[in-house]
mmCIF file of C-alpha atoms in Angstrom:
data_model
loop_
_atom_site.group_PDB
_atom_site.id
_atom_site.type_symbol
_atom_site.label_atom_id
_atom_site.label_comp_id
_atom_site.label_asym_id
_atom_site.label_seq_id
_atom_site.Cartn_x
_atom_site.Cartn_y
_atom_site.Cartn_z
ATOM 1 C CA SER A 927 -0.400 -0.400 0.530
ATOM 2 C CA LEU A 928 2.562 2.880 0.487
ATOM 3 C CA ARG A 929 4.385 2.240 -2.670
ATOM 4 C CA LEU A 930 1.631 2.139 -4.314
ATOM 5 C CA ALA A 931 0.981 5.309 -2.859
ATOM 6 C CA ARG A 932 4.050 7.379 -2.659
ATOM 7 C CA LYS A 933 3.430 6.467 -6.975
ATOM 8 C CA ALA A 934 -0.090 7.923 -6.090
ATOM 9 C CA TRP A 935 1.947 10.959 -4.192
ATOM 10 C CA GLN A 936 4.828 11.402 -7.657
ATOM 11 C CA LEU A 937 1.415 11.727 -10.180
ATOM 12 C CA LEU A 938 -0.169 13.990 -8.487
ATOM 13 C CA HIS A 939 1.041 16.536 -10.964
ATOM 14 C CA MET A 940 1.297 14.942 -13.501
ATOM 15 C CA ASP A 941 -1.427 12.265 -14.521
ATOM 16 C CA SER A 942 -3.977 13.885 -12.067
ATOM 17 C CA ALA A 943 -6.823 11.135 -12.846
ATOM 18 C CA ARG A 944 -4.510 8.164 -12.213
ATOM 19 C CA SER A 945 -2.541 9.664 -9.365
ATOM 20 C CA ILE A 946 -6.387 9.993 -7.370
ATOM 21 C CA THR A 947 -7.323 6.531 -8.809
ATOM 22 C CA LEU A 948 -4.165 4.454 -7.394
ATOM 23 C CA ALA A 949 -4.074 6.169 -3.556
ATOM 24 C CA ARG A 950 -7.610 6.131 -2.803
ATOM 25 C CA ASP A 951 -7.155 2.343 -4.190
ATOM 26 C CA ALA A 952 -3.525 2.655 -1.864
ATOM 27 C CA LEU A 953 -6.110 3.479 1.509
ATOM 28 C CA ALA A 954 -8.547 0.746 0.965
ATOM 29 C CA GLY A 955 -5.103 -1.515 0.294
ATOM 30 C CA ALA A 956 -3.544 0.411 3.453
ATOM 31 C CA LEU A 957 -6.803 0.226 5.403
ATOM 32 C CA ARG A 958 -7.399 -3.899 4.666
ATOM 33 C CA ALA A 959 -3.739 -4.669 5.311
ATOM 34 C CA GLY A 960 -3.551 -2.177 9.548
ATOM 35 C CA ASP A 961 -0.577 -0.556 7.085
ATOM 36 C CA PRO A 962 -0.352 3.409 9.097
ATOM 37 C CA GLN A 963 2.637 4.239 6.589
ATOM 38 C CA GLY A 964 0.244 3.427 3.166
ATOM 39 C CA GLU A 965 -3.097 5.493 5.022
ATOM 40 C CA ALA A 966 -0.640 7.759 5.647
ATOM 41 C CA TRP A 967 0.711 8.443 1.830
ATOM 42 C CA ALA A 968 -2.744 7.757 1.343
ATOM 43 C CA ARG A 969 -4.640 10.263 2.653
ATOM 44 C CA LEU A 970 -1.817 12.930 1.529
ATOM 45 C CA ALA A 971 -1.903 12.094 -1.860
ATOM 46 C CA ILE A 972 -5.455 12.668 -1.975
ATOM 47 C CA GLY A 973 -5.373 16.065 0.020
ATOM 48 C CA PHE A 974 -2.433 17.353 -1.922
ATOM 49 C CA TYR A 975 -5.439 16.240 -4.715
ATOM 50 C CA LEU A 976 -8.380 17.866 -3.293
ATOM 51 C CA LEU A 977 -6.504 21.349 -2.880
ATOM 52 C CA ASN A 978 -6.774 21.279 -6.882
ATOM 53 C CA PHE A 979 -10.022 19.597 -7.373
ATOM 54 C CA GLY A 980 -11.915 19.482 -4.289
ATOM 55 C CA THR A 981 -12.513 22.063 -1.071
ATOM 56 C CA PRO A 982 -10.527 23.225 1.474
ATOM 57 C CA ALA A 983 -12.495 21.641 4.278
ATOM 58 C CA ASP A 984 -12.845 18.332 1.912
ATOM 59 C CA ALA A 985 -8.606 18.325 1.379
ATOM 60 C CA ALA A 986 -7.722 19.606 5.247
ATOM 61 C CA LEU A 987 -10.054 16.024 6.624
ATOM 62 C CA GLU A 988 -7.381 14.114 4.750
ATOM 63 C CA LEU A 989 -4.541 15.672 5.297
ATOM 64 C CA GLY A 990 -5.463 16.262 8.896
ATOM 65 C CA ALA A 991 -5.743 12.874 8.747
ATOM 66 C CA ALA A 992 -2.101 12.165 7.218
ATOM 67 C CA GLN A 993 -0.802 14.491 9.775
ATOM 68 C CA ALA A 994 -1.583 12.576 12.360
ATOM 69 C CA LEU A 995 -0.832 8.998 11.172
ATOM 70 C CA CYS A 996 2.820 10.523 10.146
ATOM 71 C CA THR A 997 3.657 12.118 13.657
ATOM 72 C CA GLU A 998 2.311 8.629 15.229
ATOM 73 C CA HIS A 999 5.124 6.587 13.291
ATOM 74 C CA ASP A 1000 7.828 9.274 13.139
ATOM 75 C CA ASP A 1001 7.984 9.922 9.050
ATOM 76 C CA CYS A 1002 9.276 13.145 9.558
ATOM 77 C CA GLY A 1003 8.892 14.127 5.858
ATOM 78 C CA GLY A 1004 5.517 13.344 5.764
ATOM 79 C CA ARG A 1005 4.422 15.275 8.936
ATOM 80 C CA ILE A 1006 5.870 18.503 7.084
ATOM 81 C CA LEU A 1007 4.105 18.176 3.806
ATOM 82 C CA ALA A 1008 0.692 17.425 5.295
ATOM 83 C CA GLY A 1009 0.902 20.880 7.890
ATOM 84 C CA ALA A 1010 2.487 22.161 4.361
ATOM 85 C CA GLY A 1011 -1.495 20.828 2.312
ATOM 86 C CA LEU A 1012 -2.879 22.133 5.767
ATOM 87 C CA ALA A 1013 -1.354 25.863 5.273
ATOM 88 C CA ARG A 1014 -2.402 25.626 1.309
ATOM 89 C CA CYS A 1015 -5.746 24.486 2.724
ATOM 90 C CA LEU A 1016 -5.499 28.348 5.211
ATOM 91 C CA TYR A 1017 -4.450 29.796 2.029
ATOM 92 C CA ARG A 1018 -7.698 28.761 -0.311
ATOM 93 C CA GLU A 1019 -9.812 30.202 2.062
ATOM 94 C CA GLY A 1020 -8.446 33.318 2.076
ATOM 95 C CA LYS A 1021 -6.328 32.927 5.411
ATOM 96 C CA TYR A 1022 -2.538 34.206 4.520
ATOM 97 C CA ALA A 1023 -1.229 35.009 8.172
ATOM 98 C CA GLU A 1024 -2.695 31.973 9.439
ATOM 99 C CA SER A 1025 -1.252 29.842 6.449
ATOM 100 C CA LEU A 1026 2.289 31.571 6.936
ATOM 101 C CA GLU A 1027 2.336 30.890 11.322
ATOM 102 C CA LEU A 1028 1.563 26.697 10.037
ATOM 103 C CA VAL A 1029 4.430 27.022 7.800
ATOM 104 C CA LEU A 1030 6.849 28.855 8.788
ATOM 105 C CA PRO A 1031 8.027 26.971 11.456
ATOM 106 C CA LEU A 1032 7.922 23.599 9.279
ATOM 107 C CA ARG A 1033 10.694 25.269 7.418
ATOM 108 C CA ASP A 1034 14.199 24.357 8.608
ATOM 109 C CA GLU A 1035 13.293 21.220 9.406
ATOM 110 C CA GLY A 1036 11.159 20.748 5.984
ATOM 111 C CA LEU A 1037 14.983 21.557 4.441
ATOM 112 C CA ARG A 1038 17.145 19.574 6.114
ATOM 113 C CA VAL A 1039 14.536 16.388 5.258
ATOM 114 C CA LEU A 1040 12.914 16.938 2.508
ATOM 115 C CA GLN A 1041 14.080 16.337 -0.519
ATOM 116 C CA HIS A 1042 13.604 16.977 -4.891
ATOM 117 C CA GLU A 1043 9.955 17.993 -5.769
ATOM 118 C CA GLN A 1044 8.783 17.574 -1.731
ATOM 119 C CA ARG A 1045 10.712 20.765 -0.961
ATOM 120 C CA GLY A 1046 8.970 22.857 -3.679
ATOM 121 C CA VAL A 1047 6.420 21.972 -2.363
ATOM 122 C CA LEU A 1048 6.830 23.514 1.053
ATOM 123 C CA LEU A 1049 8.828 26.374 -0.636
ATOM 124 C CA ASN A 1050 6.344 27.350 -3.477
ATOM 125 C CA THR A 1051 3.400 26.985 0.174
ATOM 126 C CA ILE A 1052 5.819 30.128 2.238
ATOM 127 C CA ALA A 1053 6.243 31.880 -1.132
ATOM 128 C CA GLY A 1054 2.334 32.079 -2.089
ATOM 129 C CA SER A 1055 1.637 32.801 1.345
ATOM 130 C CA TYR A 1056 4.018 35.443 1.595
ATOM 131 C CA SER A 1057 2.958 36.532 -2.270
ATOM 132 C CA ALA A 1058 -1.242 36.646 -1.125
ATOM 133 C CA GLN A 1059 -0.087 39.323 1.356
ATOM 134 C CA GLY A 1060 1.966 41.680 -1.189
ATOM 135 C CA ARG A 1061 5.719 40.713 0.050
ATOM 136 C CA SER A 1062 6.898 40.467 -2.797
ATOM 137 C CA GLU A 1063 9.915 40.096 -1.925
ATOM 138 C CA GLN A 1064 10.363 37.188 -0.028
ATOM 139 C CA ALA A 1065 8.062 35.691 -2.066
ATOM 140 C CA PHE A 1066 10.558 35.314 -4.674
ATOM 141 C CA ALA A 1067 13.092 34.136 -2.178
ATOM 142 C CA TYR A 1068 11.597 31.307 -1.239
ATOM 143 C CA MET A 1069 10.237 30.605 -5.827
ATOM 144 C CA TYR A 1070 13.662 31.178 -6.373
ATOM 145 C CA GLN A 1071 15.065 29.127 -4.111
ATOM 146 C CA ALA A 1072 12.919 25.900 -4.550
ATOM 147 C CA LEU A 1073 13.442 26.932 -8.736
ATOM 148 C CA ARG A 1074 17.176 26.830 -8.538
ATOM 149 C CA ASP A 1075 16.791 23.190 -5.883
ATOM 150 C CA SER A 1076 15.531 22.149 -8.288
ATOM 151 C CA VAL A 1077 17.511 23.032 -11.751
ATOM 152 C CA ARG A 1078 20.366 21.323 -9.331
ATOM 153 C CA ARG A 1079 19.269 18.003 -9.028
ATOM 154 C CA PHE A 1080 17.937 17.963 -12.196
ATOM 155 C CA VAL A 1081 21.034 18.040 -13.661
ATOM 156 C CA ASP A 1082 23.166 16.556 -11.382
ATOM 157 C CA ALA A 1083 21.319 13.670 -11.594
ATOM 158 C CA GLU A 1084 20.273 13.680 -15.795
ATOM 159 C CA VAL A 1085 21.939 16.048 -17.966
ATOM 160 C CA ALA A 1086 25.630 15.969 -15.865
ATOM 161 C CA PRO A 1087 26.319 12.102 -16.517
ATOM 162 C CA HIS A 1088 25.777 12.156 -19.632
ATOM 163 C CA VAL A 1089 27.052 15.659 -21.517
ATOM 164 C CA ASN A 1090 29.860 14.810 -22.893
ATOM 165 C CA ALA A 1091 28.029 11.811 -24.724
ATOM 166 C CA TRP A 1092 25.921 14.056 -26.000
ATOM 167 C CA ASP A 1093 27.834 16.702 -27.460
ATOM 168 C CA GLU A 1094 29.703 14.258 -29.483
ATOM 169 C CA ALA A 1095 26.580 13.054 -30.843
ATOM 170 C CA GLY A 1096 25.465 16.896 -31.859
ATOM 171 C CA SER A 1097 21.724 16.564 -30.319
ATOM 172 C CA PHE A 1098 20.505 14.908 -26.858
ATOM 173 C CA PRO A 1099 17.180 12.522 -26.152
ATOM 174 C CA ARG A 1100 14.012 13.638 -26.342
ATOM 175 C CA GLU A 1101 12.230 12.272 -23.221
ATOM 176 C CA LEU A 1102 14.909 14.524 -21.376
ATOM 177 C CA TYR A 1103 11.873 16.611 -21.943
ATOM 178 C CA ARG A 1104 9.727 13.780 -19.709
ATOM 179 C CA LYS A 1105 12.318 14.228 -17.500
ATOM 180 C CA ALA A 1106 12.125 17.600 -17.174
ATOM 181 C CA ALA A 1107 8.389 18.031 -17.005
ATOM 182 C CA ALA A 1108 8.034 15.292 -14.105
ATOM 183 C CA VAL A 1109 10.101 17.445 -12.286
ATOM 184 C CA GLY A 1110 7.799 21.370 -13.067
ATOM 185 C CA LEU A 1111 11.263 22.492 -15.473
ATOM 186 C CA THR A 1112 9.004 22.988 -18.056
ATOM 187 C CA GLY A 1113 7.153 25.933 -18.811
ATOM 188 C CA ILE A 1114 9.596 28.614 -17.708
ATOM 189 C CA GLY A 1115 10.461 31.378 -19.696
#
């Protein structure tokens, strides 16, 4: 169940229909098997899906349950992501100051614990809350940090190991575009 739930999380921004199907399947399997970590990550994926396609109240129910499970089972990353999701719920309800009050205390631990797109979720939540308050300088700083971290990780993992061969060939594989999209790097500029 946990593996399926994490796959649902990974697909959230690439294929939301498949993501929610996998998340619901993972939740059902986790409840049958008594798998609290699978349940937590399934609820996390469902909660973030509902932020985009449901109501903040519905998302908050799932994210609150995910956060409680992650706290109980010492899953720091899941707990931080659920907290960021709950802050996004407040943001979506126009409660920008409350959103920042909830998410800012997660920042330092999140930067240590979270990796890849998960850090972006945290940093973009902070940036969005600042932006909504008209605090553009702070918002830009967090968005820039999230983008810089994402580009660095992508280049280190997907470009640097192959750059000499691609240079010799005079081209690079089109698959690189799909990989860049998967980490949110397409459409920039």
